Short mmCIF file of C-alpha atoms in Angstrom, two decimals:
data_model
loop_
_atom_site.label_atom_id
_atom_site.label_comp_id
_atom_site.label_asym_id
_atom_site.label_seq_id
_atom_site.Cartn_x
_atom_site.Cartn_y
_atom_site.Cartn_z
CA MET A 1 16.62 -3.87 15.80
CA SER A 2 14.40 -1.45 17.65
CA GLU A 3 11.60 -2.69 19.87
CA LEU A 4 9.14 -0.69 17.80
CA LYS A 5 7.83 -2.69 14.87
CA THR A 6 5.75 -1.48 12.00
CA PRO A 7 2.17 -2.56 12.67
CA HIS A 8 0.55 -5.47 10.94
CA ALA A 9 -2.21 -4.54 8.51
CA GLY A 10 -5.38 -3.93 10.50
CA ASP A 11 -3.47 -3.11 13.71
CA ASP A 12 -3.99 0.59 13.17
CA MET A 13 -6.23 1.70 16.01
CA ALA A 14 -6.17 5.42 15.15
CA LYS A 15 -9.58 7.07 15.21
CA ASP A 16 -9.33 8.30 11.66
CA ASP A 17 -12.10 10.31 10.11
CA ASP A 18 -10.11 11.12 6.98
CA VAL A 19 -9.48 8.35 4.47
CA VAL A 20 -6.51 10.24 3.02
CA SER A 21 -4.77 10.37 6.41
CA LEU A 22 -5.29 6.64 6.87
CA LEU A 23 -3.92 5.77 3.43
CA MET A 24 -0.97 8.15 3.74
CA ARG A 25 -0.07 6.58 7.11
CA GLN A 26 -0.21 3.16 5.47
CA HIS A 27 2.12 4.40 2.72
CA GLY A 28 4.53 5.33 5.51
CA ASP A 29 4.12 1.89 7.11
CA ILE A 30 4.88 0.30 3.73
CA ARG A 31 8.09 2.36 3.40
CA ASN A 32 9.09 1.36 6.94
CA LEU A 33 8.48 -2.31 6.19
CA PHE A 34 10.65 -2.12 3.07
CA ASP A 35 13.38 -0.63 5.31
CA GLU A 36 12.89 -3.43 7.84
CA VAL A 37 13.09 -6.17 5.18
CA GLU A 38 16.27 -4.64 3.75
CA ALA A 39 17.91 -4.19 7.16
CA THR A 40 17.28 -7.70 8.50
CA LYS A 41 18.30 -11.26 7.67
CA GLY A 42 17.00 -14.78 8.14
CA GLU A 43 13.84 -15.30 10.15
CA GLU A 44 13.51 -11.60 10.99
CA ARG A 45 13.58 -10.71 7.28
CA GLY A 46 11.01 -13.40 6.55
CA ASP A 47 8.68 -12.03 9.23
CA ALA A 48 9.06 -8.43 7.99
CA PHE A 49 8.48 -9.55 4.40
CA ARG A 50 5.29 -11.45 5.35
CA ARG A 51 3.99 -8.31 7.08
CA LEU A 52 4.89 -6.25 3.98
CA VAL A 53 3.06 -8.67 1.67
CA ARG A 54 -0.01 -8.59 3.91
CA LEU A 55 -0.09 -4.81 4.16
CA LEU A 56 0.40 -4.34 0.41
CA ALA A 57 -2.37 -6.85 -0.36
CA VAL A 58 -4.99 -5.41 1.97
CA HIS A 59 -4.06 -1.79 1.21
CA GLU A 60 -4.36 -2.25 -2.55
CA THR A 61 -7.61 -4.18 -2.21
CA ALA A 62 -9.15 -1.34 -0.20
CA GLU A 63 -7.97 1.24 -2.73
CA GLU A 64 -9.40 -0.83 -5.58
CA GLU A 65 -12.76 -1.27 -3.84
CA VAL A 66 -13.23 2.17 -2.30
CA VAL A 67 -10.81 4.88 -3.43
CA HIS A 68 -10.51 4.16 -7.15
CA PRO A 69 -14.30 3.93 -7.78
CA PHE A 70 -14.75 7.23 -5.94
CA ALA A 71 -11.91 8.84 -7.93
CA ARG A 72 -13.39 7.64 -11.24
CA ARG A 73 -16.68 9.38 -10.42
CA ALA A 74 -15.53 12.46 -8.56
CA LEU A 75 -12.23 13.64 -10.02
CA PRO A 76 -11.71 15.49 -13.28
CA GLY A 77 -10.06 12.97 -15.59
CA GLY A 78 -10.70 10.34 -12.91
CA GLU A 79 -11.06 7.48 -15.37
CA GLN A 80 -7.58 8.04 -16.79
CA VAL A 81 -6.02 8.61 -13.35
CA VAL A 82 -7.47 5.33 -12.06
CA GLU A 83 -6.48 3.34 -15.16
CA GLU A 84 -2.87 4.49 -14.70
CA ARG A 85 -2.89 3.52 -11.01
CA LEU A 86 -4.38 0.10 -11.82
CA ALA A 87 -1.66 -0.57 -14.41
CA GLU A 88 0.98 0.30 -11.79
CA GLU A 89 -0.72 -1.95 -9.23
CA LYS A 90 -0.87 -4.85 -11.70
CA ALA A 91 2.88 -4.58 -12.42
CA ALA A 92 3.68 -4.41 -8.70
CA LYS A 93 1.47 -7.44 -7.96
CA GLU A 94 3.30 -9.45 -10.61
CA THR A 95 6.68 -8.53 -9.09
CA LEU A 96 5.35 -9.25 -5.59
CA SER A 97 4.05 -12.68 -6.63
CA ALA A 98 7.43 -13.59 -8.14
CA LEU A 99 9.18 -12.31 -5.03
CA ASP A 100 6.80 -14.17 -2.73
CA ALA A 101 7.82 -17.43 -4.41
CA LEU A 102 11.49 -16.87 -3.43
CA ASP A 103 13.10 -17.57 -0.08
CA THR A 104 14.16 -14.27 1.53
CA ASP A 105 17.76 -15.59 1.60
CA ASP A 106 17.76 -16.33 -2.15
CA PRO A 107 20.34 -14.18 -3.99
CA LYS A 108 17.58 -13.07 -6.39
CA PHE A 109 15.42 -11.78 -3.52
CA MET A 110 17.06 -8.40 -2.77
CA PRO A 111 17.32 -7.20 -6.41
CA GLN A 112 13.64 -8.08 -6.90
CA LEU A 113 12.71 -6.41 -3.60
CA LEU A 114 14.50 -3.21 -4.64
CA LYS A 115 12.64 -3.21 -7.96
CA LEU A 116 9.35 -3.71 -6.13
CA ARG A 117 10.18 -0.91 -3.71
CA LYS A 118 10.93 1.50 -6.55
CA ASP A 119 7.67 0.60 -8.31
CA VAL A 120 5.56 0.78 -5.14
CA GLN A 121 7.03 4.14 -4.13
CA ALA A 122 6.41 5.62 -7.59
CA HIS A 123 2.85 4.28 -7.45
CA ALA A 124 2.28 5.74 -3.96
CA ARG A 125 3.59 9.17 -5.06
CA ALA A 126 1.22 9.10 -8.04
CA GLU A 127 -1.74 8.20 -5.81
CA GLU A 128 -0.87 10.95 -3.37
CA ARG A 129 -0.51 13.52 -6.14
CA TYR A 130 -3.29 12.57 -8.54
CA GLU A 131 -5.92 11.00 -6.28
CA PHE A 132 -5.44 11.76 -2.60
CA SER A 133 -4.79 15.49 -2.85
CA HIS A 134 -7.86 15.96 -5.08
CA ILE A 135 -10.04 13.78 -2.85
CA ARG A 136 -9.10 15.75 0.25
CA ARG A 137 -9.67 19.14 -1.45
CA SER A 138 -12.98 18.27 -3.08
CA THR A 139 -14.68 15.96 -0.57
CA ALA A 140 -16.71 16.88 2.50
CA SER A 141 -15.31 15.69 5.81
CA ALA A 142 -18.37 13.50 6.45
CA GLU A 143 -17.76 11.67 3.16
CA LEU A 144 -14.06 11.25 4.01
CA ALA A 145 -15.14 9.62 7.28
CA VAL A 146 -17.55 7.27 5.47
CA MET A 147 -14.76 6.32 3.06
CA THR A 148 -12.46 5.60 6.02
CA LYS A 149 -14.98 3.12 7.42
CA ALA A 150 -15.37 1.55 3.97
CA VAL A 151 -11.58 1.19 3.58
CA LYS A 152 -11.24 -0.42 7.01
CA ALA A 153 -14.10 -2.82 6.20
CA ALA A 154 -12.52 -3.71 2.83
CA GLU A 155 -9.17 -4.30 4.51
CA ALA A 156 -10.78 -6.60 7.09
CA MET A 157 -12.18 -8.76 4.28
CA ALA A 158 -9.23 -8.49 1.87
CA PRO A 159 -6.98 -11.35 0.81
CA THR A 160 -3.62 -11.24 2.54
CA ARG A 161 -1.58 -12.47 -0.45
CA PRO A 162 -0.99 -10.92 -3.87
#
């Protein structure tokens, strides 16, 4: 395994002033953590999975508290877009909770993890396409910076479990 590890949630020290950049980078961290969980075994897999659970939990909380309310108000069809994302998040949380109850060496773990990965990646693509791109195009840079601070504050207070 490489010496470089995907950061823990909240470890991101980048001086972001664009909420979309921050969230997109976290989507990349989530993909990397799925890779790390799949590529490791035993204690290493358990550690990577705990970091994945934490990042998913705080990331989704921040989106629910900051991004989705903004999207509801500001985007054309925002209410429908957000309802679809929330339904995806609910399904992923249910899978994550079931997965979190398993030992990472359980034979049921990897099939469930792969299902979760597929669902989370589809959800992230939908957010990027239907929320993030519209937010970036239609929102002043000062408001993107305020949203970044709000996301970081929400993440600092978020639960770390599904």
